[in-house]
Structures are given as structure tokens and as C-alpha cells.
Amino acid sequence: MKKLFVDLEKLNKCGEVAAKCSYYYHPKNSGITRLREIGQFLYICRHCEEAPCVNACPKEAIERQSDGIIKRFTMRCISCKSCSLACPFGTIPLDTIPYIISQCDACIDRSDKEEPICVKTCSISDAVKFIEIEESDKNDIYLVGKHVAVHVVPWKKVHP
Ligand code: SF4
Ligand code: SF4
């Protein structure tokens, strides 16, 4: 089964990312933006115990879950970007925390022959693909659910 592959390393080096999205009900939806946010919090974020991003939020819209993963509650977020500025590690690119939320369902009802429109239109070449790919620690490929894979060099805590 093909997956939507998002190269976070490539996208993070390229400033603002533009890719069309076929989500019908929200014409400005950017599924790739949403996937970037999820991937960053899963694999790049240090999961700080005293998280500066959480402490900086004036709306209690960003929380550290019991498993350490940071989650932004989009209905409370006002997109003030304070969390992004407070993070000492650059985990939260400004354009990944928009006021109007986007969603991505990885176009899961698409056949393996049809490429999602984000793949065809992403402004950064080869950063978004629709391919057969498996998780690989060696190649820094990690799954985000069953239908999405990201390329990212993760932050790993080194235990003594
Ligand atoms: S952008 Fe949203 S989550 Fe971040 S500090 Fe502002 S209100 Fe909180
Ligand atoms: S401050 Fe940055 S690295 Fe720390 S938990 Fe928040 S987003 Fe993650």
C-alpha cells in the first residue's frame, strides 16, 4: 500500500511551503501544514518536562500529554506564535500554527494509481511523494499513523 511521504528535513530548510489540497469543504485547507505540525511534535520536539512553549501560551492551547507529546488545541489557539518564539529548539515553524486549522486524511480513499494533489503541486520538489515506503530507523523514515511516513532526523534522548 502506498503512503503519503513528507520530507520534513527538506521542507524545514525551504521557508514557506505551498501545496494544494483536495479537501473539499475548506478551500484553503493545507493538509501538508497539518502533517508538518504533527511530525514536528512527534519527532523533533524534545518533549521538555518544563516546556517553554506550554508556559508561553496565553490561551492554554498547547499541552504536554502524559506520554510527553506536545499537542496544540486548535479551537483554543489564537495563532499568536508565542509558543514558537518560546521554543529554544525551533520545533514550531511559524507557518505550521495557523489560526484556521487544516486537516489531512492522506487521501486514503484514493487508488494507488492516483497521486494526491499535494504531491503534484508542492512548491519544494520531491518533498512530498506518494510511494511504497516502510519505517526505517537507519534511513530516518518514521510512520505517522498507517498512511503517512515522514523523513526526519529525530531528537533522541541519550540515556547515561
Ligand atoms: S500560537 Fe496558539 S498554541 Fe501557540 S502560544 Fe499562541 S495561542 Fe498558544
Ligand atoms: S519548548 Fe519546543 S522542544 Fe520543548 S516541548 Fe515545547 S515545542 Fe517541544
PDB file of C-alpha atoms and ligand atoms in Angstrom:
ATOM      1  CA  MET A   1       0.000   0.000   0.000  1.00  0.00           C
ATOM      2  CA  LYS A   2       1.376   3.401  -0.957  1.00  0.00           C
ATOM      3  CA  LYS A   3       1.755   6.078   1.698  1.00  0.00           C
ATOM      4  CA  LEU A   4       1.951   9.834   1.664  1.00  0.00           C
ATOM      5  CA  PHE A   5       5.605  10.617   2.281  1.00  0.00           C
ATOM      6  CA  VAL A   6       6.560  14.027   3.696  1.00  0.00           C
ATOM      7  CA  ASP A   7      10.200  15.038   3.907  1.00  0.00           C
ATOM      8  CA  LEU A   8      10.276  17.329   6.952  1.00  0.00           C
ATOM      9  CA  GLU A   9      14.006  17.872   6.613  1.00  0.00           C
ATOM     10  CA  LYS A  10      13.596  19.261   3.124  1.00  0.00           C
ATOM     11  CA  LEU A  11      10.523  21.356   3.933  1.00  0.00           C
ATOM     12  CA  ASN A  12      12.088  22.893   7.034  1.00  0.00           C
ATOM     13  CA  LYS A  13      15.013  24.199   5.016  1.00  0.00           C
ATOM     14  CA  CYS A  14      12.814  25.942   2.495  1.00  0.00           C
ATOM     15  CA  GLY A  15      10.785  28.565   4.373  1.00  0.00           C
ATOM     16  CA  GLU A  16       7.116  28.778   3.448  1.00  0.00           C
ATOM     17  CA  VAL A  17       5.703  25.690   1.818  1.00  0.00           C
ATOM     18  CA  ALA A  18       2.882  25.836  -0.717  1.00  0.00           C
ATOM     19  CA  ALA A  19       0.926  22.768  -1.782  1.00  0.00           C
ATOM     20  CA  LYS A  20      -2.657  22.483  -2.982  1.00  0.00           C
ATOM     21  CA  CYS A  21      -5.056  20.181  -1.154  1.00  0.00           C
ATOM     22  CA  SER A  22      -8.165  18.439  -2.363  1.00  0.00           C
ATOM     23  CA  TYR A  23     -10.100  18.604   0.913  1.00  0.00           C
ATOM     24  CA  TYR A  24     -13.496  19.623  -0.404  1.00  0.00           C
ATOM     25  CA  TYR A  25     -15.113  21.567   2.445  1.00  0.00           C
ATOM     26  CA  HIS A  26     -12.274  24.003   3.181  1.00  0.00           C
ATOM     27  CA  PRO A  27     -10.808  25.533   0.012  1.00  0.00           C
ATOM     28  CA  LYS A  28      -7.734  26.891   1.824  1.00  0.00           C
ATOM     29  CA  ASN A  29      -7.010  23.635   3.597  1.00  0.00           C
ATOM     30  CA  SER A  30      -3.324  22.699   3.644  1.00  0.00           C
ATOM     31  CA  GLY A  31      -3.025  19.090   4.732  1.00  0.00           C
ATOM     32  CA  ILE A  32       0.748  19.251   4.425  1.00  0.00           C
ATOM     33  CA  THR A  33       0.873  22.050   7.014  1.00  0.00           C
ATOM     34  CA  ARG A  34      -1.048  19.862   9.436  1.00  0.00           C
ATOM     35  CA  LEU A  35       1.211  16.872   8.812  1.00  0.00           C
ATOM     36  CA  ARG A  36       4.276  19.017   9.375  1.00  0.00           C
ATOM     37  CA  GLU A  37       2.980  20.127  12.765  1.00  0.00           C
ATOM     38  CA  ILE A  38       2.205  16.566  13.852  1.00  0.00           C
ATOM     39  CA  GLY A  39       5.568  15.258  12.621  1.00  0.00           C
ATOM     40  CA  GLN A  40       7.488  18.035  14.358  1.00  0.00           C
ATOM     41  CA  PHE A  41       5.822  17.396  17.707  1.00  0.00           C
ATOM     42  CA  LEU A  42       6.358  13.645  17.409  1.00  0.00           C
ATOM     43  CA  TYR A  43       9.967  13.519  16.260  1.00  0.00           C
ATOM     44  CA  ILE A  44      11.769  16.868  16.525  1.00  0.00           C
ATOM     45  CA  CYS A  45      10.309  18.199  19.769  1.00  0.00           C
ATOM     46  CA  ARG A  46      12.401  17.420  22.878  1.00  0.00           C
ATOM     47  CA  HIS A  47       9.232  16.849  24.913  1.00  0.00           C
ATOM     48  CA  CYS A  48      10.559  19.220  27.603  1.00  0.00           C
ATOM     49  CA  GLU A  49       9.265  18.414  31.079  1.00  0.00           C
ATOM     50  CA  GLU A  50       9.011  22.148  31.884  1.00  0.00           C
ATOM     51  CA  ALA A  51       8.001  23.073  28.369  1.00  0.00           C
ATOM     52  CA  PRO A  52       8.626  26.743  27.479  1.00  0.00           C
ATOM     53  CA  CYS A  53       6.051  26.512  24.683  1.00  0.00           C
ATOM     54  CA  VAL A  54       3.343  25.464  27.151  1.00  0.00           C
ATOM     55  CA  ASN A  55       4.316  28.157  29.645  1.00  0.00           C
ATOM     56  CA  ALA A  56       4.298  30.851  26.955  1.00  0.00           C
ATOM     57  CA  CYS A  57       0.796  30.181  25.672  1.00  0.00           C
ATOM     58  CA  PRO A  58      -1.712  32.817  26.845  1.00  0.00           C
ATOM     59  CA  LYS A  59      -4.699  30.612  25.988  1.00  0.00           C
ATOM     60  CA  GLU A  60      -3.731  27.257  27.493  1.00  0.00           C
ATOM     61  CA  ALA A  61      -3.938  25.954  23.953  1.00  0.00           C
ATOM     62  CA  ILE A  62      -0.815  23.850  23.988  1.00  0.00           C
ATOM     63  CA  GLU A  63      -0.331  20.987  26.403  1.00  0.00           C
ATOM     64  CA  ARG A  64       2.153  18.269  27.222  1.00  0.00           C
ATOM     65  CA  GLN A  65       0.323  14.940  27.179  1.00  0.00           C
ATOM     66  CA  SER A  66       1.032  12.138  29.672  1.00  0.00           C
ATOM     67  CA  ASP A  67       3.291  10.462  27.085  1.00  0.00           C
ATOM     68  CA  GLY A  68       5.306  13.693  26.743  1.00  0.00           C
ATOM     69  CA  ILE A  69       3.984  14.538  23.277  1.00  0.00           C
ATOM     70  CA  ILE A  70       3.001  18.175  22.838  1.00  0.00           C
ATOM     71  CA  LYS A  71      -0.445  18.855  21.430  1.00  0.00           C
ATOM     72  CA  ARG A  72      -1.895  22.151  20.197  1.00  0.00           C
ATOM     73  CA  PHE A  73      -5.629  22.506  20.770  1.00  0.00           C
ATOM     74  CA  THR A  74      -6.662  24.345  17.670  1.00  0.00           C
ATOM     75  CA  MET A  75     -10.032  25.543  18.959  1.00  0.00           C
ATOM     76  CA  ARG A  76      -8.277  27.474  21.746  1.00  0.00           C
ATOM     77  CA  CYS A  77      -5.243  28.615  19.750  1.00  0.00           C
ATOM     78  CA  ILE A  78      -5.277  32.203  18.503  1.00  0.00           C
ATOM     79  CA  SER A  79      -2.119  31.777  16.410  1.00  0.00           C
ATOM     80  CA  CYS A  80      -0.201  34.386  18.413  1.00  0.00           C
ATOM     81  CA  LYS A  81       3.015  32.365  17.780  1.00  0.00           C
ATOM     82  CA  SER A  82       4.243  32.791  21.376  1.00  0.00           C
ATOM     83  CA  CYS A  83       4.900  29.042  21.622  1.00  0.00           C
ATOM     84  CA  SER A  84       7.035  29.128  18.508  1.00  0.00           C
ATOM     85  CA  LEU A  85       9.114  32.025  19.814  1.00  0.00           C
ATOM     86  CA  ALA A  86       9.477  30.409  23.250  1.00  0.00           C
ATOM     87  CA  CYS A  87      10.745  27.052  21.990  1.00  0.00           C
ATOM     88  CA  PRO A  88      14.536  27.081  22.273  1.00  0.00           C
ATOM     89  CA  PHE A  89      14.888  24.356  19.658  1.00  0.00           C
ATOM     90  CA  GLY A  90      12.918  25.775  16.730  1.00  0.00           C
ATOM     91  CA  THR A  91      10.449  22.918  16.880  1.00  0.00           C
ATOM     92  CA  ILE A  92       7.443  25.003  15.853  1.00  0.00           C
ATOM     93  CA  PRO A  93       7.838  26.734  12.472  1.00  0.00           C
ATOM     94  CA  LEU A  94       5.634  29.836  12.372  1.00  0.00           C
ATOM     95  CA  ASP A  95       3.688  28.693   9.332  1.00  0.00           C
ATOM     96  CA  THR A  96       2.695  25.388  10.948  1.00  0.00           C
ATOM     97  CA  ILE A  97       0.465  27.013  13.599  1.00  0.00           C
ATOM     98  CA  PRO A  98      -2.135  28.906  11.561  1.00  0.00           C
ATOM     99  CA  TYR A  99      -5.309  30.356  13.072  1.00  0.00           C
ATOM    100  CA  ILE A 100      -7.534  28.370  10.746  1.00  0.00           C
ATOM    101  CA  ILE A 101      -6.717  24.730  11.119  1.00  0.00           C
ATOM    102  CA  SER A 102      -6.157  22.358   8.241  1.00  0.00           C
ATOM    103  CA  GLN A 103      -6.614  18.617   8.224  1.00  0.00           C
ATOM    104  CA  CYS A 104      -5.217  15.749   6.189  1.00  0.00           C
ATOM    105  CA  ASP A 105      -6.768  12.321   5.654  1.00  0.00           C
ATOM    106  CA  ALA A 106      -3.848  11.271   3.421  1.00  0.00           C
ATOM    107  CA  CYS A 107      -6.413  10.860   0.619  1.00  0.00           C
ATOM    108  CA  ILE A 108      -6.893   7.302   1.863  1.00  0.00           C
ATOM    109  CA  ASP A 109      -9.806   6.538  -0.461  1.00  0.00           C
ATOM    110  CA  ARG A 110      -7.588   7.180  -3.482  1.00  0.00           C
ATOM    111  CA  SER A 111      -6.346   4.242  -5.543  1.00  0.00           C
ATOM    112  CA  ASP A 112      -2.624   3.544  -5.542  1.00  0.00           C
ATOM    113  CA  LYS A 113      -2.526   4.832  -9.128  1.00  0.00           C
ATOM    114  CA  GLU A 114      -3.680   8.356  -8.349  1.00  0.00           C
ATOM    115  CA  GLU A 115      -1.290  10.838  -6.801  1.00  0.00           C
ATOM    116  CA  PRO A 116      -2.794  13.282  -4.256  1.00  0.00           C
ATOM    117  CA  ILE A 117      -2.782  16.885  -5.467  1.00  0.00           C
ATOM    118  CA  CYS A 118      -0.263  17.952  -2.768  1.00  0.00           C
ATOM    119  CA  VAL A 119       2.264  15.617  -4.372  1.00  0.00           C
ATOM    120  CA  LYS A 120       1.743  17.213  -7.770  1.00  0.00           C
ATOM    121  CA  THR A 121       1.763  20.818  -6.544  1.00  0.00           C
ATOM    122  CA  CYS A 122       4.200  21.074  -3.631  1.00  0.00           C
ATOM    123  CA  SER A 123       6.493  24.032  -4.188  1.00  0.00           C
ATOM    124  CA  ILE A 124       9.505  22.070  -2.916  1.00  0.00           C
ATOM    125  CA  SER A 125      10.494  19.397  -5.365  1.00  0.00           C
ATOM    126  CA  ASP A 126      10.456  15.777  -4.170  1.00  0.00           C
ATOM    127  CA  ALA A 127       9.475  16.794  -0.626  1.00  0.00           C
ATOM    128  CA  VAL A 128       6.026  15.168  -0.847  1.00  0.00           C
ATOM    129  CA  LYS A 129       5.573  11.817  -2.556  1.00  0.00           C
ATOM    130  CA  PHE A 130       3.043   9.002  -2.815  1.00  0.00           C
ATOM    131  CA  ILE A 131       5.131   5.855  -2.625  1.00  0.00           C
ATOM    132  CA  GLU A 132       5.601   2.390  -1.147  1.00  0.00           C
ATOM    133  CA  ILE A 133       7.719   3.037   1.941  1.00  0.00           C
ATOM    134  CA  GLU A 134       8.369   1.376   5.293  1.00  0.00           C
ATOM    135  CA  GLU A 135       9.618   2.673   8.613  1.00  0.00           C
ATOM    136  CA  SER A 136      13.425   2.636   8.775  1.00  0.00           C
ATOM    137  CA  ASP A 137      15.437   3.916  11.708  1.00  0.00           C
ATOM    138  CA  LYS A 138      18.572   3.685   9.573  1.00  0.00           C
ATOM    139  CA  ASN A 139      17.124   5.987   6.908  1.00  0.00           C
ATOM    140  CA  ASP A 140      15.273   8.280   9.349  1.00  0.00           C
ATOM    141  CA  ILE A 141      11.859   7.302   7.992  1.00  0.00           C
ATOM    142  CA  TYR A 142       9.063   7.185  10.588  1.00  0.00           C
ATOM    143  CA  LEU A 143       5.359   6.475  10.388  1.00  0.00           C
ATOM    144  CA  VAL A 144       2.657   8.933  11.409  1.00  0.00           C
ATOM    145  CA  GLY A 145      -0.340   6.610  11.597  1.00  0.00           C
ATOM    146  CA  LYS A 146      -0.872   3.946   8.926  1.00  0.00           C
ATOM    147  CA  HIS A 147      -0.954   6.137   5.846  1.00  0.00           C
ATOM    148  CA  VAL A 148       1.763   8.740   6.292  1.00  0.00           C
ATOM    149  CA  ALA A 149       5.555   8.486   6.594  1.00  0.00           C
ATOM    150  CA  VAL A 150       7.951  11.320   7.345  1.00  0.00           C
ATOM    151  CA  HIS A 151      11.649  11.728   6.772  1.00  0.00           C
ATOM    152  CA  VAL A 152      13.137  13.452   9.794  1.00  0.00           C
ATOM    153  CA  VAL A 153      16.300  13.224  11.856  1.00  0.00           C
ATOM    154  CA  PRO A 154      14.661  12.734  15.250  1.00  0.00           C
ATOM    155  CA  TRP A 155      15.813  14.126  18.507  1.00  0.00           C
ATOM    156  CA  LYS A 156      16.724  11.189  20.705  1.00  0.00           C
ATOM    157  CA  LYS A 157      17.373  11.424  24.378  1.00  0.00           C
ATOM    158  CA  VAL A 158      20.711   9.807  25.192  1.00  0.00           C
ATOM    159  CA  HIS A 159      20.438   7.938  28.468  1.00  0.00           C
ATOM    160  CA  PRO A 160      23.613   7.616  30.552  1.00  0.00           C
TER     161      PRO A 160
HETATM  162  S1  SF4 B   1       0.096  30.129  18.774  1.00  0.00           S
HETATM  163 FE1  SF4 B   1      -1.608  29.119  19.812  1.00  0.00          FE
HETATM  164  S2  SF4 B   1      -0.695  27.448  20.979  1.00  0.00           S
HETATM  165 FE2  SF4 B   1       0.948  28.882  20.408  1.00  0.00          FE
HETATM  166  S3  SF4 B   1       1.088  30.280  22.160  1.00  0.00           S
HETATM  167 FE3  SF4 B   1      -0.308  31.251  20.688  1.00  0.00          FE
HETATM  168  S4  SF4 B   1      -2.341  30.571  21.349  1.00  0.00           S
HETATM  169 FE4  SF4 B   1      -0.868  29.231  22.332  1.00  0.00          FE
HETATM  170  S1  SF4 B   2       9.649  24.078  24.046  1.00  0.00           S
HETATM  171 FE1  SF4 B   2       9.985  23.222  21.999  1.00  0.00          FE
HETATM  172  S2  SF4 B   2      11.137  21.339  22.353  1.00  0.00           S
HETATM  173 FE2  SF4 B   2      10.259  21.952  24.325  1.00  0.00          FE
HETATM  174  S3  SF4 B   2       8.305  20.855  24.459  1.00  0.00           S
HETATM  175 FE3  SF4 B   2       7.864  22.849  23.546  1.00  0.00          FE
HETATM  176  S4  SF4 B   2       7.976  22.523  21.322  1.00  0.00           S
HETATM  177 FE4  SF4 B   2       8.986  20.795  22.304  1.00  0.00          FE
END
